[in-house]
Amino acid sequence: MKLILATWLLATLVVASSLVHTTIAESSYCENKCGERCSKAGVQDRCLKYCGICCEECQCVPSGTYGNKEECPCYRDKLNSKGKPKCP
């Protein structure tokens, strides 16, 4: 019984650590890409917030500071509650 519990605990720790590493890598990716995307935005904090949300959901950010949304259809197609583009 102890062997089964120890094996289960070890497996859980391995899976959890790989998920944390992936999340940190994705977060860093989004921070870098959104930093580039929002570098010329008039309201940077808002741009970074929405770009970060879109990046986490879509796993991509279009290149450049404006346009190029055809590179990432998920990012392009996200709409806010008013039917306007959500992602900067």
mmCIF file of C-alpha atoms in Angstrom:
data_model
loop_
_atom_site.group_PDB
_atom_site.id
_atom_site.type_symbol
_atom_site.label_atom_id
_atom_site.label_comp_id
_atom_site.label_asym_id
_atom_site.label_seq_id
_atom_site.Cartn_x
_atom_site.Cartn_y
_atom_site.Cartn_z
ATOM 1 C CA MET A 1 0.000 0.000 0.000
ATOM 2 C CA LYS A 2 2.826 2.422 0.871
ATOM 3 C CA LEU A 3 4.547 1.630 -2.415
ATOM 4 C CA ILE A 4 1.407 2.491 -4.383
ATOM 5 C CA LEU A 5 0.962 5.739 -2.456
ATOM 6 C CA ALA A 6 4.625 6.689 -2.940
ATOM 7 C CA THR A 7 4.422 5.925 -6.677
ATOM 8 C CA TRP A 8 1.244 7.955 -7.039
ATOM 9 C CA LEU A 9 2.772 10.886 -5.145
ATOM 10 C CA LEU A 10 5.912 10.811 -7.280
ATOM 11 C CA ALA A 11 3.890 10.695 -10.497
ATOM 12 C CA THR A 12 1.744 13.606 -9.332
ATOM 13 C CA LEU A 13 4.817 15.700 -8.546
ATOM 14 C CA VAL A 14 6.358 14.990 -11.951
ATOM 15 C CA VAL A 15 3.171 15.973 -13.779
ATOM 16 C CA ALA A 16 2.685 19.097 -11.644
ATOM 17 C CA SER A 17 6.260 20.284 -12.187
ATOM 18 C CA SER A 18 5.972 19.883 -15.955
ATOM 19 C CA LEU A 19 2.728 21.892 -15.959
ATOM 20 C CA VAL A 20 4.301 24.690 -13.929
ATOM 21 C CA HIS A 21 7.291 24.819 -16.284
ATOM 22 C CA THR A 22 4.998 24.988 -19.327
ATOM 23 C CA THR A 23 2.882 27.743 -17.745
ATOM 24 C CA ILE A 24 5.955 29.815 -16.910
ATOM 25 C CA ALA A 25 7.282 29.405 -20.455
ATOM 26 C CA GLU A 26 3.920 30.421 -21.958
ATOM 27 C CA SER A 27 3.693 33.404 -19.623
ATOM 28 C CA SER A 28 7.163 34.566 -20.635
ATOM 29 C CA TYR A 29 6.284 34.088 -24.316
ATOM 30 C CA CYS A 30 3.130 36.187 -23.923
ATOM 31 C CA GLU A 31 4.919 38.898 -21.951
ATOM 32 C CA ASN A 32 7.594 39.224 -24.643
ATOM 33 C CA LYS A 33 5.216 39.144 -27.608
ATOM 34 C CA CYS A 34 2.708 41.534 -25.998
ATOM 35 C CA GLY A 35 5.511 43.866 -24.973
ATOM 36 C CA GLU A 36 6.462 44.122 -28.639
ATOM 37 C CA ARG A 37 2.837 44.368 -29.797
ATOM 38 C CA CYS A 38 1.964 47.146 -27.327
ATOM 39 C CA SER A 39 5.229 49.094 -27.488
ATOM 40 C CA LYS A 40 3.613 51.993 -29.388
ATOM 41 C CA ALA A 41 0.135 51.827 -27.822
ATOM 42 C CA GLY A 42 -1.326 55.012 -26.383
ATOM 43 C CA VAL A 43 -2.700 53.183 -23.333
ATOM 44 C CA GLN A 44 -0.056 50.511 -22.715
ATOM 45 C CA ASP A 45 -1.508 48.964 -19.548
ATOM 46 C CA ARG A 46 -4.828 48.253 -21.275
ATOM 47 C CA CYS A 47 -3.078 46.961 -24.394
ATOM 48 C CA LEU A 48 -0.873 44.627 -22.342
ATOM 49 C CA LYS A 49 -3.863 43.361 -20.337
ATOM 50 C CA TYR A 50 -5.975 42.415 -23.339
ATOM 51 C CA CYS A 51 -3.049 41.184 -25.390
ATOM 52 C CA GLY A 52 -2.066 38.922 -22.480
ATOM 53 C CA ILE A 53 -5.600 37.523 -22.191
ATOM 54 C CA CYS A 54 -5.744 36.858 -25.935
ATOM 55 C CA CYS A 55 -2.259 35.346 -26.004
ATOM 56 C CA GLU A 56 -3.039 32.924 -23.168
ATOM 57 C CA GLU A 57 -6.215 31.767 -24.919
ATOM 58 C CA CYS A 58 -4.867 31.685 -28.499
ATOM 59 C CA GLN A 59 -1.191 30.818 -27.867
ATOM 60 C CA CYS A 60 -0.122 33.362 -30.482
ATOM 61 C CA VAL A 61 0.276 37.107 -31.021
ATOM 62 C CA PRO A 62 0.551 38.737 -34.455
ATOM 63 C CA SER A 63 3.904 40.291 -35.295
ATOM 64 C CA GLY A 64 4.418 44.030 -35.334
ATOM 65 C CA THR A 65 2.722 46.764 -33.365
ATOM 66 C CA TYR A 66 -0.460 46.908 -35.456
ATOM 67 C CA GLY A 67 -2.296 44.766 -38.000
ATOM 68 C CA ASN A 68 -1.001 41.381 -39.212
ATOM 69 C CA LYS A 69 -3.924 39.674 -37.448
ATOM 70 C CA GLU A 70 -4.241 37.173 -40.312
ATOM 71 C CA GLU A 71 -1.199 35.448 -38.734
ATOM 72 C CA CYS A 72 -3.358 34.410 -35.781
ATOM 73 C CA PRO A 73 -7.044 33.773 -36.624
ATOM 74 C CA CYS A 74 -8.010 33.066 -32.993
ATOM 75 C CA TYR A 75 -6.524 36.409 -31.905
ATOM 76 C CA ARG A 76 -8.193 38.170 -34.848
ATOM 77 C CA ASP A 77 -11.662 36.682 -34.252
ATOM 78 C CA LYS A 78 -12.027 37.358 -30.500
ATOM 79 C CA LEU A 79 -14.734 39.946 -29.845
ATOM 80 C CA ASN A 80 -15.686 41.892 -26.725
ATOM 81 C CA SER A 81 -19.254 42.114 -25.402
ATOM 82 C CA LYS A 82 -19.972 45.026 -27.764
ATOM 83 C CA GLY A 83 -18.961 43.001 -30.842
ATOM 84 C CA LYS A 84 -15.703 44.885 -31.402
ATOM 85 C CA PRO A 85 -12.243 43.259 -31.615
ATOM 86 C CA LYS A 86 -11.019 42.282 -28.154
ATOM 87 C CA CYS A 87 -7.365 41.813 -28.970
ATOM 88 C CA PRO A 88 -5.092 44.770 -29.763
#
